GROMACS .gro file of C-alpha atoms in nm:
model
  309
    1MET     CA    1   0.897  -2.296   1.290
    2SER     CA    2   1.079  -2.187   1.575
    3ARG     CA    3   1.415  -2.236   1.294
    4LEU     CA    4   1.280  -2.009   1.080
    5PRO     CA    5   1.457  -1.620   1.128
    6PRO     CA    6   1.158  -1.359   1.245
    7ALA     CA    7   1.051  -1.099   1.059
    8ILE     CA    8   0.830  -0.804   1.217
    9PHE     CA    9   0.524  -0.688   1.041
   10LEU     CA   10   0.404  -0.313   1.111
   11LEU     CA   11   0.089  -0.277   0.958
   12GLY     CA   12  -0.168   0.001   0.990
   13PRO     CA   13  -0.422   0.244   0.808
   14THR     CA   14  -0.279   0.557   0.719
   15ALA     CA   15  -0.238   0.870   0.954
   16ALA     CA   16  -0.225   0.632   1.235
   17GLY     CA   17   0.168   0.660   1.323
   18LYS     CA   18   0.331   0.336   1.178
   19THR     CA   19   0.643   0.547   1.075
   20ALA     CA   20   0.727   0.696   1.427
   21LEU     CA   21   0.656   0.375   1.580
   22ALA     CA   22   0.914   0.238   1.306
   23LEU     CA   23   1.221   0.451   1.373
   24GLU     CA   24   1.172   0.390   1.786
   25LEU     CA   25   1.188   0.060   1.702
   26HIS     CA   26   1.514   0.117   1.456
   27ALA     CA   27   1.653   0.308   1.712
   28ARG     CA   28   1.638   0.072   1.965
   29LEU     CA   29   1.668  -0.273   1.861
   30PRO     CA   30   1.885  -0.438   1.568
   31VAL     CA   31   1.605  -0.377   1.314
   32ASP     CA   32   1.584  -0.250   0.915
   33ILE     CA   33   1.301  -0.106   0.736
   34ILE     CA   34   1.178  -0.183   0.463
   35SER     CA   35   0.906  -0.014   0.296
   36VAL     CA   36   0.544  -0.150   0.183
   37ASP     CA   37   0.393   0.105   0.029
   38SER     CA   38   0.273   0.116  -0.315
   39GLY     CA   39   0.335   0.483  -0.315
   40GLN     CA   40   0.642   0.544  -0.176
   41VAL     CA   41   0.814   0.273  -0.499
   42TYR     CA   42   0.775   0.578  -0.710
   43ARG     CA   43   1.052   0.845  -0.742
   44GLY     CA   44   0.887   1.167  -0.721
   45LEU     CA   45   0.563   1.085  -0.511
   46ASP     CA   46   0.703   1.244  -0.235
   47ILE     CA   47   0.517   1.479  -0.008
   48GLY     CA   48   0.184   1.284  -0.104
   49THR     CA   49   0.298   0.927   0.008
   50ALA     CA   50   0.506   1.030   0.343
   51LYS     CA   51   0.794   0.939   0.187
   52PRO     CA   52   1.076   1.025   0.437
   53SER     CA   53   1.262   1.282   0.331
   54ALA     CA   54   1.630   1.290   0.176
   55ASP     CA   55   1.799   1.348   0.534
   56GLU     CA   56   1.553   1.104   0.720
   57LEU     CA   57   1.646   0.853   0.486
   58ALA     CA   58   2.011   0.906   0.548
   59ARG     CA   59   1.971   0.876   0.930
   60VAL     CA   60   1.765   0.577   0.893
   61PRO     CA   61   1.754   0.419   0.582
   62GLN     CA   62   1.425   0.207   0.398
   63ARG     CA   63   1.464  -0.048   0.150
   64LEU     CA   64   1.215  -0.039  -0.163
   65ILE     CA   65   1.132   0.341  -0.157
   66ASP     CA   66   1.233   0.525  -0.462
   67ILE     CA   67   1.284   0.181  -0.702
   68ARG     CA   68   1.044   0.279  -1.007
   69ASP     CA   69   1.024   0.581  -1.243
   70PRO     CA   70   0.651   0.673  -1.203
   71ALA     CA   71   0.587   0.592  -1.562
   72GLU     CA   72   0.654   0.236  -1.461
   73ARG     CA   73   0.418  -0.008  -1.314
   74TYR     CA   74   0.500  -0.264  -1.027
   75SER     CA   75   0.305  -0.563  -0.925
   76ALA     CA   76   0.297  -0.735  -0.586
   77ALA     CA   77   0.470  -0.999  -0.768
   78GLU     CA   78   0.789  -0.775  -0.802
   79PHE     CA   79   0.723  -0.660  -0.451
   80ARG     CA   80   0.751  -0.995  -0.302
   81ALA     CA   81   1.082  -1.092  -0.494
   82ASP     CA   82   1.245  -0.746  -0.423
   83ALA     CA   83   1.128  -0.786  -0.030
   84LEU     CA   84   1.188  -1.155   0.028
   85ARG     CA   85   1.608  -1.052  -0.160
   86GLU     CA   86   1.643  -0.734   0.120
   87MET     CA   87   1.498  -0.995   0.369
   88ALA     CA   88   1.792  -1.224   0.342
   89ALA     CA   89   2.033  -0.919   0.259
   90ILE     CA   90   1.927  -0.801   0.619
   91VAL     CA   91   1.909  -1.146   0.788
   92ALA     CA   92   2.276  -1.172   0.655
   93LEU     CA   93   2.383  -0.904   0.824
   94GLY     CA   94   2.247  -1.041   1.199
   95ARG     CA   95   1.988  -0.789   1.212
   96VAL     CA   96   1.587  -0.863   1.132
   97PRO     CA   97   1.384  -0.759   0.863
   98LEU     CA   98   1.108  -0.470   0.991
   99LEU     CA   99   0.879  -0.458   0.699
  100VAL     CA  100   0.661  -0.087   0.728
  101GLY     CA  101   0.350   0.042   0.582
  102GLY     CA  102  -0.039  -0.004   0.443
  103THR     CA  103  -0.017  -0.146   0.134
  104MET     CA  104  -0.171  -0.505   0.294
  105PHE     CA  105  -0.207  -0.676  -0.032
  106TYR     CA  106   0.120  -0.658  -0.052
  107PHE     CA  107   0.172  -0.813   0.288
  108HIS     CA  108  -0.038  -1.066   0.226
  109ALA     CA  109   0.179  -1.167  -0.114
  110LEU     CA  110   0.461  -1.149   0.095
  111GLU     CA  111   0.327  -1.409   0.374
  112HIS     CA  112   0.121  -1.642   0.095
  113GLY     CA  113   0.290  -1.598  -0.180
  114LEU     CA  114   0.078  -1.493  -0.549
  115SER     CA  115  -0.063  -1.763  -0.835
  116ASP     CA  116   0.071  -1.816  -1.182
  117LEU     CA  117  -0.141  -1.614  -1.330
  118PRO     CA  118  -0.102  -1.491  -1.735
  119SER     CA  119   0.070  -1.179  -1.796
  120ALA     CA  120  -0.092  -0.840  -1.898
  121ASP     CA  121  -0.227  -0.830  -2.217
  122ALA     CA  122  -0.264  -0.518  -2.413
  123GLU     CA  123  -0.520  -0.560  -2.607
  124VAL     CA  124  -0.750  -0.736  -2.382
  125ARG     CA  125  -0.658  -0.444  -2.144
  126ALA     CA  126  -0.786  -0.193  -2.377
  127GLY     CA  127  -1.141  -0.359  -2.450
  128ILE     CA  128  -1.213  -0.366  -2.052
  129SER     CA  129  -1.107  -0.023  -1.996
  130ALA     CA  130  -1.335   0.071  -2.335
  131GLU     CA  131  -1.598  -0.098  -2.181
  132ALA     CA  132  -1.554   0.067  -1.826
  133ALA     CA  133  -1.562   0.421  -1.978
  134GLN     CA  134  -1.917   0.332  -2.122
  135LEU     CA  135  -2.084   0.132  -1.913
  136GLY     CA  136  -1.874   0.216  -1.516
  137TRP     CA  137  -1.612  -0.003  -1.303
  138PRO     CA  138  -1.963  -0.133  -1.076
  139ALA     CA  139  -2.083  -0.239  -1.411
  140LEU     CA  140  -1.759  -0.448  -1.463
  141HIS     CA  141  -1.798  -0.564  -1.122
  142ALA     CA  142  -2.138  -0.707  -1.080
  143ARG     CA  143  -2.009  -0.922  -1.423
  144LEU     CA  144  -1.685  -1.038  -1.224
  145ALA     CA  145  -1.932  -1.105  -0.923
  146ALA     CA  146  -2.175  -1.347  -1.157
  147ALA     CA  147  -1.853  -1.532  -1.352
  148ASP     CA  148  -1.627  -1.524  -0.981
  149PRO     CA  149  -1.807  -1.442  -0.652
  150ALA     CA  150  -1.510  -1.528  -0.427
  151THR     CA  151  -1.225  -1.265  -0.635
  152ALA     CA  152  -1.542  -1.045  -0.689
  153ALA     CA  153  -1.593  -1.052  -0.255
  154ARG     CA  154  -1.228  -0.961  -0.236
  155VAL     CA  155  -1.227  -0.670  -0.443
  156GLN     CA  156  -1.394  -0.343  -0.401
  157PRO     CA  157  -1.641  -0.224  -0.689
  158THR     CA  158  -1.421   0.123  -0.682
  159ASP     CA  159  -1.118  -0.077  -0.734
  160PRO     CA  160  -0.998  -0.047  -1.142
  161GLN     CA  161  -0.699  -0.165  -1.128
  162ARG     CA  162  -0.809  -0.504  -0.969
  163ILE     CA  163  -1.135  -0.573  -1.161
  164GLN     CA  164  -0.961  -0.515  -1.453
  165ARG     CA  165  -0.723  -0.767  -1.360
  166ALA     CA  166  -0.915  -1.039  -1.296
  167LEU     CA  167  -1.191  -0.986  -1.610
  168GLU     CA  168  -0.832  -0.996  -1.861
  169ILE     CA  169  -0.756  -1.354  -1.634
  170LEU     CA  170  -1.097  -1.485  -1.738
  171GLU     CA  171  -1.097  -1.326  -2.108
  172ILE     CA  172  -0.747  -1.458  -2.164
  173THR     CA  173  -0.804  -1.847  -2.021
  174GLY     CA  174  -1.115  -1.888  -1.911
  175GLN     CA  175  -1.103  -1.949  -1.630
  176SER     CA  176  -1.239  -1.765  -1.284
  177PRO     CA  177  -0.906  -1.633  -1.099
  178SER     CA  178  -1.005  -1.763  -0.777
  179SER     CA  179  -0.975  -2.164  -1.017
  180LEU     CA  180  -0.615  -2.094  -1.074
  181GLN     CA  181  -0.501  -1.977  -0.710
  182GLY     CA  182  -0.148  -2.209  -0.692
  183LYS     CA  183  -0.002  -2.299  -0.367
  184ALA     CA  184   0.241  -2.040  -0.250
  185GLU     CA  185   0.629  -2.105  -0.151
  186PRO     CA  186   0.653  -2.151   0.214
  187PHE     CA  187   0.715  -1.778   0.355
  188PRO     CA  188   1.069  -1.859   0.522
  189TYR     CA  189   1.033  -1.656   0.842
  190ARG     CA  190   0.817  -1.636   1.128
  191ALA     CA  191   0.575  -1.353   1.103
  192PHE     CA  192   0.531  -1.123   1.399
  193LYS     CA  193   0.254  -0.899   1.314
  194LEU     CA  194   0.205  -0.565   1.493
  195ALA     CA  195  -0.093  -0.398   1.423
  196LEU     CA  196  -0.211  -0.004   1.459
  197ILE     CA  197  -0.594   0.037   1.508
  198PRO     CA  198  -0.730   0.352   1.607
  199GLU     CA  199  -1.075   0.289   1.779
  200ASP     CA  200  -1.174   0.650   1.755
  201ARG     CA  201  -1.261   0.655   1.380
  202LYS     CA  202  -1.341   1.006   1.388
  203ARG     CA  203  -1.005   1.141   1.534
  204LEU     CA  204  -0.842   0.894   1.287
  205HIS     CA  205  -1.127   1.108   1.005
  206THR     CA  206  -0.950   1.441   1.161
  207ASP     CA  207  -0.592   1.321   1.176
  208ILE     CA  208  -0.621   1.251   0.757
  209GLU     CA  209  -0.784   1.552   0.698
  210LEU     CA  210  -0.506   1.756   0.891
  211ARG     CA  211  -0.267   1.538   0.709
  212PHE     CA  212  -0.352   1.626   0.380
  213ARG     CA  213  -0.395   1.970   0.431
  214ASP     CA  214  -0.061   1.994   0.597
  215MET     CA  215   0.056   1.813   0.236
  216LEU     CA  216  -0.085   2.070   0.066
  217ALA     CA  217   0.071   2.323   0.271
  218ARG     CA  218   0.429   2.143   0.210
  219GLY     CA  219   0.384   2.133  -0.170
  220LEU     CA  220   0.193   1.854  -0.295
  221ILE     CA  221  -0.002   2.114  -0.588
  222GLU     CA  222   0.382   2.205  -0.697
  223GLU     CA  223   0.529   1.862  -0.672
  224VAL     CA  224   0.211   1.701  -0.879
  225GLN     CA  225   0.287   2.051  -1.123
  226MET     CA  226   0.597   1.878  -1.214
  227LEU     CA  227   0.481   1.505  -1.281
  228LYS     CA  228   0.192   1.645  -1.478
  229GLY     CA  229   0.430   1.842  -1.714
  230ARG     CA  230   0.602   1.497  -1.797
  231GLU     CA  231   0.423   1.376  -2.112
  232ASP     CA  232   0.474   1.047  -2.033
  233LEU     CA  233   0.290   1.035  -1.714
  234HIS     CA  234  -0.139   1.020  -1.704
  235LEU     CA  235  -0.385   0.947  -1.467
  236GLY     CA  236  -0.450   0.631  -1.624
  237LEU     CA  237  -0.137   0.514  -1.472
  238PRO     CA  238  -0.093   0.293  -1.125
  239ALA     CA  239   0.144   0.587  -0.949
  240MET     CA  240  -0.105   0.886  -1.071
  241ARG     CA  241  -0.419   0.666  -0.942
  242THR     CA  242  -0.270   0.739  -0.602
  243VAL     CA  243  -0.439   0.857  -0.317
  244GLY     CA  244  -0.399   1.258  -0.365
  245TYR     CA  245  -0.243   1.311  -0.707
  246ARG     CA  246  -0.530   1.222  -0.894
  247GLN     CA  247  -0.741   1.484  -0.695
  248VAL     CA  248  -0.469   1.725  -0.759
  249TRP     CA  249  -0.417   1.632  -1.101
  250GLN     CA  250  -0.796   1.661  -1.163
  251TYR     CA  251  -0.781   2.033  -0.998
  252LEU     CA  252  -0.434   2.126  -1.211
  253GLU     CA  253  -0.644   2.027  -1.495
  254GLY     CA  254  -0.917   2.230  -1.373
  255ASP     CA  255  -1.187   1.938  -1.349
  256LEU     CA  256  -1.214   2.065  -0.965
  257ASN     CA  257  -1.188   2.372  -0.793
  258TYR     CA  258  -0.963   2.378  -0.479
  259THR     CA  259  -1.238   2.281  -0.202
  260ASP     CA  260  -1.362   2.008  -0.431
  261MET     CA  261  -0.993   1.882  -0.484
  262VAL     CA  262  -0.962   1.919  -0.087
  263ALA     CA  263  -1.281   1.740  -0.026
  264ARG     CA  264  -1.175   1.483  -0.273
  265GLY     CA  265  -0.841   1.417  -0.132
  266VAL     CA  266  -0.958   1.339   0.218
  267ALA     CA  267  -1.251   1.090   0.156
  268THR     CA  268  -1.016   0.899  -0.117
  269THR     CA  269  -0.761   0.906   0.184
  270ARG     CA  270  -1.058   0.812   0.445
  271GLN     CA  271  -1.208   0.509   0.194
  272LEU     CA  272  -0.840   0.407   0.156
  273ALA     CA  273  -0.816   0.375   0.564
  274LYS     CA  274  -1.124   0.201   0.529
  275ARG     CA  275  -1.014  -0.066   0.306
  276GLN     CA  276  -0.722  -0.174   0.521
  277LEU     CA  277  -0.896  -0.143   0.855
  278THR     CA  278  -1.142  -0.388   0.669
  279TRP     CA  279  -0.775  -0.579   0.559
  280LEU     CA  280  -0.649  -0.617   0.872
  281ARG     CA  281  -0.975  -0.737   1.085
  282ARG     CA  282  -0.930  -1.050   0.788
  283MET     CA  283  -0.595  -1.087   0.932
  284ASN     CA  284  -0.480  -1.397   1.180
  285GLY     CA  285  -0.181  -1.339   1.398
  286LEU     CA  286  -0.232  -0.955   1.473
  287HIS     CA  287  -0.111  -0.819   1.806
  288ARG     CA  288  -0.306  -0.508   1.832
  289ILE     CA  289  -0.223  -0.189   1.993
  290GLU     CA  290  -0.421   0.178   2.022
  291SER     CA  291  -0.308   0.392   1.845
  292THR     CA  292  -0.366   0.665   2.022
  293ASP     CA  293  -0.200   0.494   2.338
  294THR     CA  294  -0.029   0.670   2.537
  295ASN     CA  295   0.180   0.398   2.614
  296LEU     CA  296   0.199   0.304   2.217
  297ILE     CA  297   0.594   0.312   2.173
  298THR     CA  298   0.655   0.138   2.518
  299MET     CA  299   0.415  -0.160   2.377
  300GLY     CA  300   0.555  -0.161   2.066
  301VAL     CA  301   0.900  -0.245   2.183
  302SER     CA  302   0.805  -0.514   2.378
  303PHE     CA  303   0.606  -0.677   2.120
  304ALA     CA  304   0.942  -0.614   1.906
  305GLN     CA  305   1.176  -0.738   2.134
  306GLN     CA  306   0.969  -1.087   2.191
  307ALA     CA  307   0.981  -1.121   1.852
  308LEU     CA  308   1.350  -1.099   1.897
  309GLU     CA  309   1.389  -1.372   2.155
   0.00000   0.00000   0.00000
């Protein structure tokens, strides 16, 4: 294990300050940044994903940003393959990979791998979606819980994408997803995990609301309007289910008024932060730092330096 090259994971919920610390680490240490964000992979989803600007990316490049069109799908398996490729390229340059983001399942897939599961089946998925439209996703989650309690325990009743995938695997293979988990190839790095954990949840909730309102002020509605103008994009796509984008899309459709759109956008982002924190509580080997600590940068740099020794 000690002979493996190091890799630094910088994790935390949305609005915890990961980006600011990542830029400081890049400025002070020989690290290159890889984005671990399921929204930032999509071109055109800029403001609502807090994506670095073109000028910022020119100054501090970040890998795995803008690598997919929003009409395309991008899986955790694809992320793992892409991230391992980019990590190897960074190590070949004599530098250390710094993986930064809040998509916790991507971090999990990267470190622990994914099982060899069947490919998506459009017909099966369409049938599950039709059932969900009639019964609701919580009812389908209950069905999953009856068939595979272990998988259901890891999937939120409000996560249609993962409920659908689990039920799809059940229908295609006749076996539970948890029984198909294979042995992953060993992760070829020493992972040093630094997590920014906000202890004051009220402050985090306030920061989330302020950031969402700032995104609206900077043109999030106009950004979604441009995406909505494309005939190949719709709310069924993973990109358009990104937090904030769905709510603004519904506002533009006339399904929500402005006040309700803001309230739902904020509430959905807070729910995302709660799920991220749940993931973090289950992770082993985390070095935790209070995200509002005035010595955050100093502590983060000190921890990262230890990873490089």
